[in-house]
CSV table of C-alpha atoms and ligand atoms in Angstrom, one decimal:
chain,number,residue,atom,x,y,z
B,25,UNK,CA,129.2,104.7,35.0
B,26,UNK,CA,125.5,103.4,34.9
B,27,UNK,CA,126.1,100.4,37.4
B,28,UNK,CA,128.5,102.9,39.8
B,29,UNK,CA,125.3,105.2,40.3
B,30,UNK,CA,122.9,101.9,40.9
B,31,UNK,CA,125.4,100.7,43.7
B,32,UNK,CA,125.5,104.0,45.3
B,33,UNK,CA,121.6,104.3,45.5
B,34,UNK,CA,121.5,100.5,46.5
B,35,UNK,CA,124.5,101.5,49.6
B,36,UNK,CA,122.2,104.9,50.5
B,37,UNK,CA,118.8,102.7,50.7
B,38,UNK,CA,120.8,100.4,52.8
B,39,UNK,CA,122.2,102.8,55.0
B,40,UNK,CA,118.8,104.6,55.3
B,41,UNK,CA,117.1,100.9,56.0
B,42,UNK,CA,120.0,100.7,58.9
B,43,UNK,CA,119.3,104.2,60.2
B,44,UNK,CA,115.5,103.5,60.4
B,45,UNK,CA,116.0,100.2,62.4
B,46,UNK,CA,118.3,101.6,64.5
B,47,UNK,CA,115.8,103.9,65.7
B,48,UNK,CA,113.3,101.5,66.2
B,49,UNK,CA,115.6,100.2,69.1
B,50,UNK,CA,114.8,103.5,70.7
B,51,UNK,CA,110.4,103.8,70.6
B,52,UNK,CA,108.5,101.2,69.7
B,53,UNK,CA,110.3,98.4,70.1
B,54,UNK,CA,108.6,97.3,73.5
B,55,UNK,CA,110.9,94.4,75.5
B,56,UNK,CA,108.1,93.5,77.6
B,57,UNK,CA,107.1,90.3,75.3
B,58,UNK,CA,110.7,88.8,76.5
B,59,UNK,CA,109.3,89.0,80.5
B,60,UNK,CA,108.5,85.7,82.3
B,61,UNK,CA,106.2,85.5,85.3
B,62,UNK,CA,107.4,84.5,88.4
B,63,UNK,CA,104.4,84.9,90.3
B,64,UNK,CA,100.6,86.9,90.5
B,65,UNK,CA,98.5,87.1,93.2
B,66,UNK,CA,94.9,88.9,92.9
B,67,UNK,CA,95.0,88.8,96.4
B,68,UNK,CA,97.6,87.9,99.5
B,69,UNK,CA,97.3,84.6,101.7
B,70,UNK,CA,99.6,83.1,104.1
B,71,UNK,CA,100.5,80.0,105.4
B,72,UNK,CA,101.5,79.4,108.9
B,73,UNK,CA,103.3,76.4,109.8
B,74,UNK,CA,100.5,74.2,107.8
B,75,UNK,CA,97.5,76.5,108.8
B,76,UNK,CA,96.3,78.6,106.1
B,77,UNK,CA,95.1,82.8,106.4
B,78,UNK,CA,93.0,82.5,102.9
B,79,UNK,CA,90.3,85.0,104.1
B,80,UNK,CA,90.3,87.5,107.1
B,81,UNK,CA,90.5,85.7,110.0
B,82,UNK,CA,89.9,88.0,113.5
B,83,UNK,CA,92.2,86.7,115.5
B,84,UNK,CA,95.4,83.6,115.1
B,85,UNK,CA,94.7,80.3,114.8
B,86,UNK,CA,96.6,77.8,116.9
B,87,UNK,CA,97.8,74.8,116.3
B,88,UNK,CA,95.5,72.3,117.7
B,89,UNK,CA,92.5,74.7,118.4
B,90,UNK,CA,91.1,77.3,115.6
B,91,UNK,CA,89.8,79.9,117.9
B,92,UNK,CA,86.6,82.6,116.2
B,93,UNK,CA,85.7,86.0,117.4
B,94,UNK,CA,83.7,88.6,116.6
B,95,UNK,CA,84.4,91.2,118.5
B,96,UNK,CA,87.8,91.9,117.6
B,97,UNK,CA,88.3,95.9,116.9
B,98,UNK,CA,89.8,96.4,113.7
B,99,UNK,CA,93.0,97.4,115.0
B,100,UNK,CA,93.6,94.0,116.6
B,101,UNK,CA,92.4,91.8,113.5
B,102,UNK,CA,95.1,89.7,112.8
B,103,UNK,CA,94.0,88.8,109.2
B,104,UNK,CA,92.4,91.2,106.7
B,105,UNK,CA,93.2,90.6,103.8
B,106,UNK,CA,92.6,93.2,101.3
B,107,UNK,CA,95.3,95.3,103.0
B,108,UNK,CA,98.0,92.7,102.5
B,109,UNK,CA,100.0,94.5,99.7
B,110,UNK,CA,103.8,93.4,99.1
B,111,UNK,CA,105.7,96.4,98.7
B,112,UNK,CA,109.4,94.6,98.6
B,113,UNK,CA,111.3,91.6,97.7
B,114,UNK,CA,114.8,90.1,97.4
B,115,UNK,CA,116.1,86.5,96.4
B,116,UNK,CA,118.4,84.3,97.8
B,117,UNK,CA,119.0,80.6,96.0
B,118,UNK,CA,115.5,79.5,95.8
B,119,UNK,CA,113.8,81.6,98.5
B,120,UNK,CA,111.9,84.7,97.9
B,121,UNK,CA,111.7,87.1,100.0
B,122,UNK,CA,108.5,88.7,100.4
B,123,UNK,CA,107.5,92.1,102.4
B,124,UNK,CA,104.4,93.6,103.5
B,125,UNK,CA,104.9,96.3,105.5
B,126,UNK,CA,102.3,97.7,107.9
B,127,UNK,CA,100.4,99.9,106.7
B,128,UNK,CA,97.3,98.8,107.2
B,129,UNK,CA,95.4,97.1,109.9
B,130,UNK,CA,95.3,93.2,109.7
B,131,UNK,CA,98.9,92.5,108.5
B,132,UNK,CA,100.1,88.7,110.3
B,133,UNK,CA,103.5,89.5,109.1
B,134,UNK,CA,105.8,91.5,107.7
B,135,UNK,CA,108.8,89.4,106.5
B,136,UNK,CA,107.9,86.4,104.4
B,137,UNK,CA,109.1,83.9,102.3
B,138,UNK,CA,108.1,81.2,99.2
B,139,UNK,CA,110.0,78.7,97.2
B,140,UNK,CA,111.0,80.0,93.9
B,141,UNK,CA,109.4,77.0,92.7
B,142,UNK,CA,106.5,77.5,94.5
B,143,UNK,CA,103.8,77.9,91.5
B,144,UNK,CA,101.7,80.7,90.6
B,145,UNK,CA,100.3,82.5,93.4
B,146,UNK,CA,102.2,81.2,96.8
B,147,UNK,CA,100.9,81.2,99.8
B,148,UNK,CA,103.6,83.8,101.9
B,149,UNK,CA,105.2,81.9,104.8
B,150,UNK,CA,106.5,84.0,108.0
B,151,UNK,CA,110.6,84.0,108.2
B,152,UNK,CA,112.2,82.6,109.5
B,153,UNK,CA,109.1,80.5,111.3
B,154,UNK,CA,105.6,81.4,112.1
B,155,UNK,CA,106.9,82.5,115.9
B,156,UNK,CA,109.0,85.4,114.9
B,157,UNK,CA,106.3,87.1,113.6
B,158,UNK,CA,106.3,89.4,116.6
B,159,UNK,CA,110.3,89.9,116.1
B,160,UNK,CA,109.5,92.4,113.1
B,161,UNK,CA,107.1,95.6,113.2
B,162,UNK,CA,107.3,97.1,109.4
B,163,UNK,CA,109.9,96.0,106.7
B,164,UNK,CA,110.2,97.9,103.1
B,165,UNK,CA,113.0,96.4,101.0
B,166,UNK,CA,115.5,93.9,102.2
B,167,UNK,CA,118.7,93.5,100.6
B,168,UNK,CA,121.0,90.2,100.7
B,169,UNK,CA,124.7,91.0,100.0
B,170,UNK,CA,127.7,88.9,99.0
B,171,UNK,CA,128.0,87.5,102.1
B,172,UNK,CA,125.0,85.5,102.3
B,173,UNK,CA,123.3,87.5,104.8
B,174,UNK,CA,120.0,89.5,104.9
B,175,UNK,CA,119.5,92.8,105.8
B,176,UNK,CA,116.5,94.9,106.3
B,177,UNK,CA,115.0,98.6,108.2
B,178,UNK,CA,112.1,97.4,110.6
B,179,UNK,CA,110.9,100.9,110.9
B,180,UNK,CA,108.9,99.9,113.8
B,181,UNK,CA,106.3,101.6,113.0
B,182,UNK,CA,102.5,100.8,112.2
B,183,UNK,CA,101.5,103.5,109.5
B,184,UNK,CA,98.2,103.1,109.2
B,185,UNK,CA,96.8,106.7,107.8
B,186,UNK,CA,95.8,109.3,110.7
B,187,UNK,CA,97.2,106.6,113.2
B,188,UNK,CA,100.5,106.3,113.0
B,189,UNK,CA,101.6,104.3,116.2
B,190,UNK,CA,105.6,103.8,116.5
B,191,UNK,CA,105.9,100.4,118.4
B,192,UNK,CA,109.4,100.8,119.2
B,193,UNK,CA,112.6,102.3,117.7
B,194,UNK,CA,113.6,101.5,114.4
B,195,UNK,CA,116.0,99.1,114.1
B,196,UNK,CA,118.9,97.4,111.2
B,197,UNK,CA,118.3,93.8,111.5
B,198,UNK,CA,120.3,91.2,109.5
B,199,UNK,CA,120.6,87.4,109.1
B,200,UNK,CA,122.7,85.0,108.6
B,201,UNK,CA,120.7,83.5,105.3
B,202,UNK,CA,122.8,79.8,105.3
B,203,UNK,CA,121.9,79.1,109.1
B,204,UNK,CA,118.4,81.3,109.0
B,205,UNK,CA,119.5,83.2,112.5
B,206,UNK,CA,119.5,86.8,113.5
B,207,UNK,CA,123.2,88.0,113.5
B,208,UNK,CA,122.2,91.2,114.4
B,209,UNK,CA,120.1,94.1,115.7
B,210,UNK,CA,121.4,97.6,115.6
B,211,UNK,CA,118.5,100.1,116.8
B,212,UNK,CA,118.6,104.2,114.6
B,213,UNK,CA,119.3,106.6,117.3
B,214,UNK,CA,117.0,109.6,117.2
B,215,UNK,CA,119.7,111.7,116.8
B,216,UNK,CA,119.7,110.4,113.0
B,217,UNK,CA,116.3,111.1,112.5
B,218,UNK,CA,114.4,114.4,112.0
B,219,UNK,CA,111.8,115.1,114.4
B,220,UNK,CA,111.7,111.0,115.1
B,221,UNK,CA,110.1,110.6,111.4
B,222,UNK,CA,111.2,106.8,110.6
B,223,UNK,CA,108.1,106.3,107.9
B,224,UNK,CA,111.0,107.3,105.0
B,225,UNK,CA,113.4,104.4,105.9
B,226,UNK,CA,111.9,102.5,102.7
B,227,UNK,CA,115.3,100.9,101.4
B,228,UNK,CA,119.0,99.4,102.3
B,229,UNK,CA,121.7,98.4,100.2
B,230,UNK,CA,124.7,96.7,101.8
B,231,UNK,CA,128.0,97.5,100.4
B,232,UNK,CA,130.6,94.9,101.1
B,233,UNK,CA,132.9,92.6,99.8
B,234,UNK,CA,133.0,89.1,99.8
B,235,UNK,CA,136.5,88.8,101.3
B,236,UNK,CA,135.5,91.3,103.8
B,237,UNK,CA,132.3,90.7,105.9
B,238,UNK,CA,132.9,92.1,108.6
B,239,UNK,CA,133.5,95.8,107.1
B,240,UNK,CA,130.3,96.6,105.6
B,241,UNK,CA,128.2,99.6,105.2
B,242,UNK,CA,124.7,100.1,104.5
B,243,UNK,CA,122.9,103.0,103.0
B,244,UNK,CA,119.1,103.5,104.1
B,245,UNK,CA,117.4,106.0,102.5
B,246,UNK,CA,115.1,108.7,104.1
B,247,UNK,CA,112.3,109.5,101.8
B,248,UNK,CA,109.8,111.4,104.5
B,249,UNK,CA,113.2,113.4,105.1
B,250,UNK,CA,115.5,113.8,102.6
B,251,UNK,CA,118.0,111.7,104.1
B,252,UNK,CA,121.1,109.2,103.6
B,253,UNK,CA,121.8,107.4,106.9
B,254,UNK,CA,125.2,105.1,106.8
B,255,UNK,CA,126.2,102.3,108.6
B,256,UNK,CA,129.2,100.8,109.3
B,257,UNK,CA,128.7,97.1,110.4
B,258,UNK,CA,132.8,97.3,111.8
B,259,UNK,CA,132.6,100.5,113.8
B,260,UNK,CA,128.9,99.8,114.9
B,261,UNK,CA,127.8,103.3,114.0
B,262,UNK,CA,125.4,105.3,112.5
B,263,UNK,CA,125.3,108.7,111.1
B,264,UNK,CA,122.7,111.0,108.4
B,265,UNK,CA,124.0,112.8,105.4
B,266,UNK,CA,121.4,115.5,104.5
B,267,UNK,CA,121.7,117.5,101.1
B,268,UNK,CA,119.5,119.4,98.7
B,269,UNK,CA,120.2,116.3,95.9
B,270,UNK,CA,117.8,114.4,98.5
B,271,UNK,CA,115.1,116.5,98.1
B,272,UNK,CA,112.4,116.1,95.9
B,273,UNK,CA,111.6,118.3,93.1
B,274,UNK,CA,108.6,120.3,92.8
B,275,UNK,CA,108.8,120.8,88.9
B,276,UNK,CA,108.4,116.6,89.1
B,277,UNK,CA,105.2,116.3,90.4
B,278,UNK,CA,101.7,115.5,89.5
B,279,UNK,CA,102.1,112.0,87.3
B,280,UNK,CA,99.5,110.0,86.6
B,281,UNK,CA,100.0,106.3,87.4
B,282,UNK,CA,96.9,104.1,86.8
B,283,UNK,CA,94.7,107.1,86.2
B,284,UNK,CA,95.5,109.2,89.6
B,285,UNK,CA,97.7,111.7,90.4
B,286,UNK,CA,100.8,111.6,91.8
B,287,UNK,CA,101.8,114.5,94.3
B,288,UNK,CA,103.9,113.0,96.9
B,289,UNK,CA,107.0,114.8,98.4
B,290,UNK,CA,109.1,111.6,98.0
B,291,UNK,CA,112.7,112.4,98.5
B,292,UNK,CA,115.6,110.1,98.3
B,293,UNK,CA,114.8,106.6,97.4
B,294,UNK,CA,117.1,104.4,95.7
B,295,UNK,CA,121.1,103.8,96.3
B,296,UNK,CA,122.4,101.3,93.3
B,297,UNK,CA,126.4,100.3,93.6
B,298,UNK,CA,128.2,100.4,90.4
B,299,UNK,CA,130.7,97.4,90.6
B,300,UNK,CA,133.8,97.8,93.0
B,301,UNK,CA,137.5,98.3,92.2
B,302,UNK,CA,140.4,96.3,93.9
B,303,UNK,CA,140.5,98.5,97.0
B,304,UNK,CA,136.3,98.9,97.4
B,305,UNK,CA,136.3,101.9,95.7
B,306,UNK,CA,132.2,102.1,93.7
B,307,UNK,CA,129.9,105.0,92.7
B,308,UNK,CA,126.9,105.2,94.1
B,309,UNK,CA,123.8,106.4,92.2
B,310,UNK,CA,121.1,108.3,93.6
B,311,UNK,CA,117.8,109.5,92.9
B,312,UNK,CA,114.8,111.4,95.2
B,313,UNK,CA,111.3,109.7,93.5
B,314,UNK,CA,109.7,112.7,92.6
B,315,UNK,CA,112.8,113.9,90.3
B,316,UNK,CA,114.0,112.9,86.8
B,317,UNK,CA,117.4,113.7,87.8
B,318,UNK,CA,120.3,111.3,88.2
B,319,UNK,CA,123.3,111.9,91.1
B,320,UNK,CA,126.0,109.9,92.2
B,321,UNK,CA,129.0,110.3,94.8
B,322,UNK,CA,132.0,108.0,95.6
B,323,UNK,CA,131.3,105.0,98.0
B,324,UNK,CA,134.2,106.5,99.8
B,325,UNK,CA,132.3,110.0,100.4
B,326,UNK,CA,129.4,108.0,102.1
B,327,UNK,CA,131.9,106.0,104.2
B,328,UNK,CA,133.7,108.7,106.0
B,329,UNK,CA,131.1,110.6,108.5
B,330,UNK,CA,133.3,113.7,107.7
B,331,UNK,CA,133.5,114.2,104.2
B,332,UNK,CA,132.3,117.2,102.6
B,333,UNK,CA,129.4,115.6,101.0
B,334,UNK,CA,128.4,119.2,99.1
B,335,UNK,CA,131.6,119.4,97.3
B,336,UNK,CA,131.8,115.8,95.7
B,337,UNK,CA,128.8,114.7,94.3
B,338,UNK,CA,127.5,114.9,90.8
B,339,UNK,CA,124.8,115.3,88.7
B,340,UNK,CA,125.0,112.6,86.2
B,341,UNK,CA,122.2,114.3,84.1
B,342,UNK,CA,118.5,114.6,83.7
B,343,UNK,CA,116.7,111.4,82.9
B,344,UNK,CA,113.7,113.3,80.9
B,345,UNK,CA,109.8,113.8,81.3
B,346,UNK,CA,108.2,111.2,82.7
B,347,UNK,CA,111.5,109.5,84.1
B,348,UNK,CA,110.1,109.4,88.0
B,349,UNK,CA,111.5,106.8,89.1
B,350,UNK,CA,111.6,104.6,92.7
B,351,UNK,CA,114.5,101.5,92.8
B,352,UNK,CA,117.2,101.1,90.5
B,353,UNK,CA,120.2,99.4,90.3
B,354,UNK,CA,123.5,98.0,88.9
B,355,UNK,CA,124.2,95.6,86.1
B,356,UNK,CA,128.2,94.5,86.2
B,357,UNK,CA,128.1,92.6,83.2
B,358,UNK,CA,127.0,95.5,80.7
B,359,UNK,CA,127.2,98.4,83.5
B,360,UNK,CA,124.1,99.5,83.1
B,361,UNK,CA,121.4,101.1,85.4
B,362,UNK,CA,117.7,99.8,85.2
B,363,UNK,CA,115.0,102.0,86.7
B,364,UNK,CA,111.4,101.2,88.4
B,365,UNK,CA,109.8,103.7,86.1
B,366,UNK,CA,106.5,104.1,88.1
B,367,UNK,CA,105.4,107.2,85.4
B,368,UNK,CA,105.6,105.0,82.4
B,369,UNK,CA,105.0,101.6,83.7
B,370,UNK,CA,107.9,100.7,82.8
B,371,UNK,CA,111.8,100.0,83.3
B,372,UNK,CA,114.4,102.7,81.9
B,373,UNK,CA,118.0,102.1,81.7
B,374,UNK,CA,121.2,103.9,81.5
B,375,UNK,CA,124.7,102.6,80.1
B,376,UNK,CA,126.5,104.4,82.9
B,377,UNK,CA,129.6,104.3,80.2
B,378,UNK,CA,127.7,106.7,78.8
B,379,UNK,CA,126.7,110.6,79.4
B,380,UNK,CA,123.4,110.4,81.0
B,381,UNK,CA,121.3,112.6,78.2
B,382,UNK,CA,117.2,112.1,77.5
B,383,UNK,CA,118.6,110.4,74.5
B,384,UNK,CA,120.7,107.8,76.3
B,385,UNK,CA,118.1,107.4,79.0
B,386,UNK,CA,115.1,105.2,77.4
B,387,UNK,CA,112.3,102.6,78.5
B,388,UNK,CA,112.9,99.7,77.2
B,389,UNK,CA,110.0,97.5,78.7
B,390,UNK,CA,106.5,98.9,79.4
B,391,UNK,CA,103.0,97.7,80.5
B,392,UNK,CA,99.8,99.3,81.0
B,393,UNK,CA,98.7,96.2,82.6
B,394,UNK,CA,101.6,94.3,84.1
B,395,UNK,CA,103.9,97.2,84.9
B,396,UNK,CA,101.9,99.6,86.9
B,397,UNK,CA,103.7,100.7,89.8
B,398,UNK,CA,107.0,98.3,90.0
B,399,UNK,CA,107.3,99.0,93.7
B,400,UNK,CA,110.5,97.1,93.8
B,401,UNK,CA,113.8,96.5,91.4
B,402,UNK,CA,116.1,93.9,91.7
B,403,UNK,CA,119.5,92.8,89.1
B,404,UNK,CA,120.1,89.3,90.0
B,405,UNK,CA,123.6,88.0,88.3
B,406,UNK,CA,122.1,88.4,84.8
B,407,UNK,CA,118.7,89.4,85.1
B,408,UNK,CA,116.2,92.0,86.0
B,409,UNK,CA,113.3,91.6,88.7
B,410,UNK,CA,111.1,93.8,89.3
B,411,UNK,CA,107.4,93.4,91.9
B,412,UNK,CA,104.4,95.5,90.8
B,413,UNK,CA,101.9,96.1,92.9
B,414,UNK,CA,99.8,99.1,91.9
B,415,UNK,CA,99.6,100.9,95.1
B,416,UNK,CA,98.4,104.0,94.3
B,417,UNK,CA,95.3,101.9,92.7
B,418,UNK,CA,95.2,100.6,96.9
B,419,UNK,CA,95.6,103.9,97.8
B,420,UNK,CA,93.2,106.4,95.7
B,421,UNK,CA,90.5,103.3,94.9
B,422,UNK,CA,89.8,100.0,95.1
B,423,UNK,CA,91.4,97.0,93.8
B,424,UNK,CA,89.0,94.4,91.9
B,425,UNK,CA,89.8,91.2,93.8
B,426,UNK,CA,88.8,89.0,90.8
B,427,UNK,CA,91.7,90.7,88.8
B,428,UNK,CA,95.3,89.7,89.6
B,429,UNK,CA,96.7,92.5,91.0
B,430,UNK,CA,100.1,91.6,91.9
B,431,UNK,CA,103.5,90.5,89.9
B,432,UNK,CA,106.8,89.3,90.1
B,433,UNK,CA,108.0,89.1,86.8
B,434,UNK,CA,112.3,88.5,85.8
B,435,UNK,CA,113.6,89.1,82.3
B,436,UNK,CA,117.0,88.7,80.8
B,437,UNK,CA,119.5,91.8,80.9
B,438,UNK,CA,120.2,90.9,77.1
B,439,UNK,CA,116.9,90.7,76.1
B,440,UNK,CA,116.3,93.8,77.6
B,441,UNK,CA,118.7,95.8,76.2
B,442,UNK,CA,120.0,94.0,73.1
B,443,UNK,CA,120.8,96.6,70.3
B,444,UNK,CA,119.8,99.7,72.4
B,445,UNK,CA,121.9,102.5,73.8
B,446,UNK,CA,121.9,100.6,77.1
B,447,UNK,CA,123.4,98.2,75.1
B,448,UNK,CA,127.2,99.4,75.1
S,515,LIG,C1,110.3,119.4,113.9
S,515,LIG,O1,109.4,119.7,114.9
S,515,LIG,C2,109.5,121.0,115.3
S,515,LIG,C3,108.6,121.2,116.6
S,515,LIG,O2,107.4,120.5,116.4
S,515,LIG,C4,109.0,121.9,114.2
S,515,LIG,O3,109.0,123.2,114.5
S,515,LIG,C5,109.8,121.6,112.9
S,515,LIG,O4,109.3,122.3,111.8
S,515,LIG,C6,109.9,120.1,112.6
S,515,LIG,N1,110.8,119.9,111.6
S,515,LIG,C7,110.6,119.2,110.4
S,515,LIG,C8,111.7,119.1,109.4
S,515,LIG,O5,109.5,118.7,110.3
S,516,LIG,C1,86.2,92.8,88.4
S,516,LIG,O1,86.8,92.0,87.4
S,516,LIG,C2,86.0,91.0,86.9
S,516,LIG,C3,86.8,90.1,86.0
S,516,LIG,O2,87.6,90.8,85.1
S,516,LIG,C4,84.9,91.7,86.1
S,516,LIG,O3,84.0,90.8,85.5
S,516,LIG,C5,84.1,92.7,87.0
S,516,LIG,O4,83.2,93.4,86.3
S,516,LIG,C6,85.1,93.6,87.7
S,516,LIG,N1,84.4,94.4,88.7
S,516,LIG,C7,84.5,95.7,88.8
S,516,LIG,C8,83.7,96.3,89.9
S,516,LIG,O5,85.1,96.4,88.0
């Protein structure tokens, strides 16, 4: 009798020990420790066929001859370097892609690249050579798909603040990434755009499969104007969803990151592809940046230039306060979602197997240092990459140039969500 009472008090301690771990998984327990760095840069430099832009340099230096000026306006300075910030990335083998779109004055180019194995703070190289610098205007976020090919938005345009100069339509460009050669270069009618706005077209995911290359769509996100324009590779044509799920909420304004206040009107910004069935079929998830709500719609809805978009989407859930949120996307292996979670510094996740709830929603890796604005999200195979680059830091005061102010950082999926409710 005694010893039946002792084991029942020993089996409810244990059980109360388990419940209290178990909800350790969800606050406190901060994965961050398990990140690695892949690179940090206080401040962006580039290297051009062997000649290196370490400070601001007026005009290009050419091979054979280094040319000085001082009476370049700043408009035309080819090199200043405080405005370089990368804003995108991808990875292919052991390239890294990285972009810096132009926003700014003094940007040599836009599309870059350094060896994974580069060391700490890499020089950025031009790509694919130091001549096709003039081949690209503005790139955001470049996406390469099964195939082995590249794809990117030029939005042609130079946004620089008060001076916005559109240097020629806006164009989907893609290479082929095992040859390094453009395969293509489709320009974005007007007719898809409102009012000619193309400073929104900020992402592209390709949605393809491998035993079918030549039938692929892309989805390119309009963020200035609450947009979804498709792409079909095969037909060659182009065409804008619109819907209220694309605009961004008012209720999910006003943030702080790094100490300043968040009020943009950032619609749509982030397409990630769940994992296709045998005939192509995938969801696709969707987010505006200033929301904390989660949508998604059939592949199949995007792909047809007819569908009645209004009737088949879905609202997965709401992600809870402070869930704002720019790229995201897909991990096959446990299907879950990971999340740039600019208001938290942090990444969130979602086991899509799951309803999405506040509860099943969590951050599972933050950093008031080293995760302050994660500008760009990435799953590659088993792992999740993020870039952080502190913009609104760029944007609302100055960046101390002694400090590192730039990341790429990777981190295991399993580490990330081991023993979580990501973790299904
Ligand atoms: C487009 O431009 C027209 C004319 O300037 C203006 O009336 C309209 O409000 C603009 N639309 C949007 C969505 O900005
Ligand atoms: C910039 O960072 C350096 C190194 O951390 C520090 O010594 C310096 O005070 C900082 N400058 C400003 C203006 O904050």
């Amino acid at each position: 009798m005694h010893n039946q009472i002792i084991i029942k008090l020993f089996l409810l301690t244990l059980l109360l020990l388990i419940q209290v771990c178990k909800s350790q998984y969800y606050i406190g327990d901060n994965r961050f420790k398990y990140f690695t760095e892949v690179f940090s840069w206080k401040q962006i430099s580039y290297d051009f066929d062997g000649i290196k832009y370490t400070k601001d340099e007026p005009i290009q230096k050419k091979v054979g001859g280094i040319f000085f000026r001082d009476d370049v306006e700043e408009k035309d300075q080819f090199f200043k370097q405080y405005n370089n910030i990368p804003i995108g990335f991808e990875v292919y083998k052991q390239k890294v892609f990285i972009t810096v779109p132009r926003r700014r004055y003094g940007i040599p180019s836009t599309l870059n690249v350094v060896p994974l194995v580069a060391g700490t703070s890499p020089l950025l190289k031009p790509y694919p050579n130091a001549e096709s610098i003039d081949s690209f205007v503005s790139v955001y976020r470049p996406r390469v798909d099964s195939c082995e090919r590249l794809w990117m938005v030029d939005t042609g345009l130079i946004e620089v603040p008060n001076n916005f100069e559109q240097k020629r339509a806006p164009q989907i460009i893609i290479y082929d990434l095992k040859t390094d050669t453009e395969i293509l270069r489709h320009e974005i009618p007007m007719d898809v755009l409102v009012n000619g706005t193309t400073s929104g077209l900020t992402s592209i995911n390709v949605d393809v499969l491998p035993s079918h290359c030549d039938d692929a769509y892309a989805y390119i996100n309009d963020l200035a104007r609450n947009g979804l324009i498709v792409f079909s590779l095969k037909q060659k044509s182009i065409w804008r969803i619109s819907h209220k799920t694309f605009n961004y909420d008012v209720g999910a304004t006003d943030f702080m990151v790094a100490q300043h206040t968040i009020n943009w009107k950032d619609g749509l910004f982030s397409v990630a592809l769940s994992d296709p069935d045998d005939t192509g079929k995938r969801t696709a998830y969707y987010h505006p940046f200033i929301s904390t709500q989660e949508f998604s719609v059939s592949n199949k809805v995007l792909q047809d230039k007819n569908a009645d978009f209004g009737s088949s989407y879905k609202l997965e859930g709401v992600r809870g306060a402070f869930s704002q949120s720019g790229s995201h996307d897909f991990h096959k292996g446990s299907k879950a979602l990971f999340y740039a979670n600019v208001a938290q510094d942090g990444v969130m996740c979602w086991n899509t197997k799951v309803p999405l709830t506040t509860q099943t929603s969590i951050v599972v890796a933050q950093s008031h240092t080293k995760l302050v604005y994660i500008s760009d999200l990435k799953v590659i195979d088993d792992e999740v990459w993020v870039l952080v680059n502190q913009i609104p830091v760029f944007i609302y005061a100055q960046f101390n140039t002694t400090e590192t102010n730039f990341y790429v950082h990777k981190v295991k999926v399993s580490d990330l969500i081991k023993h979580t409710v990501c973790d299904k």
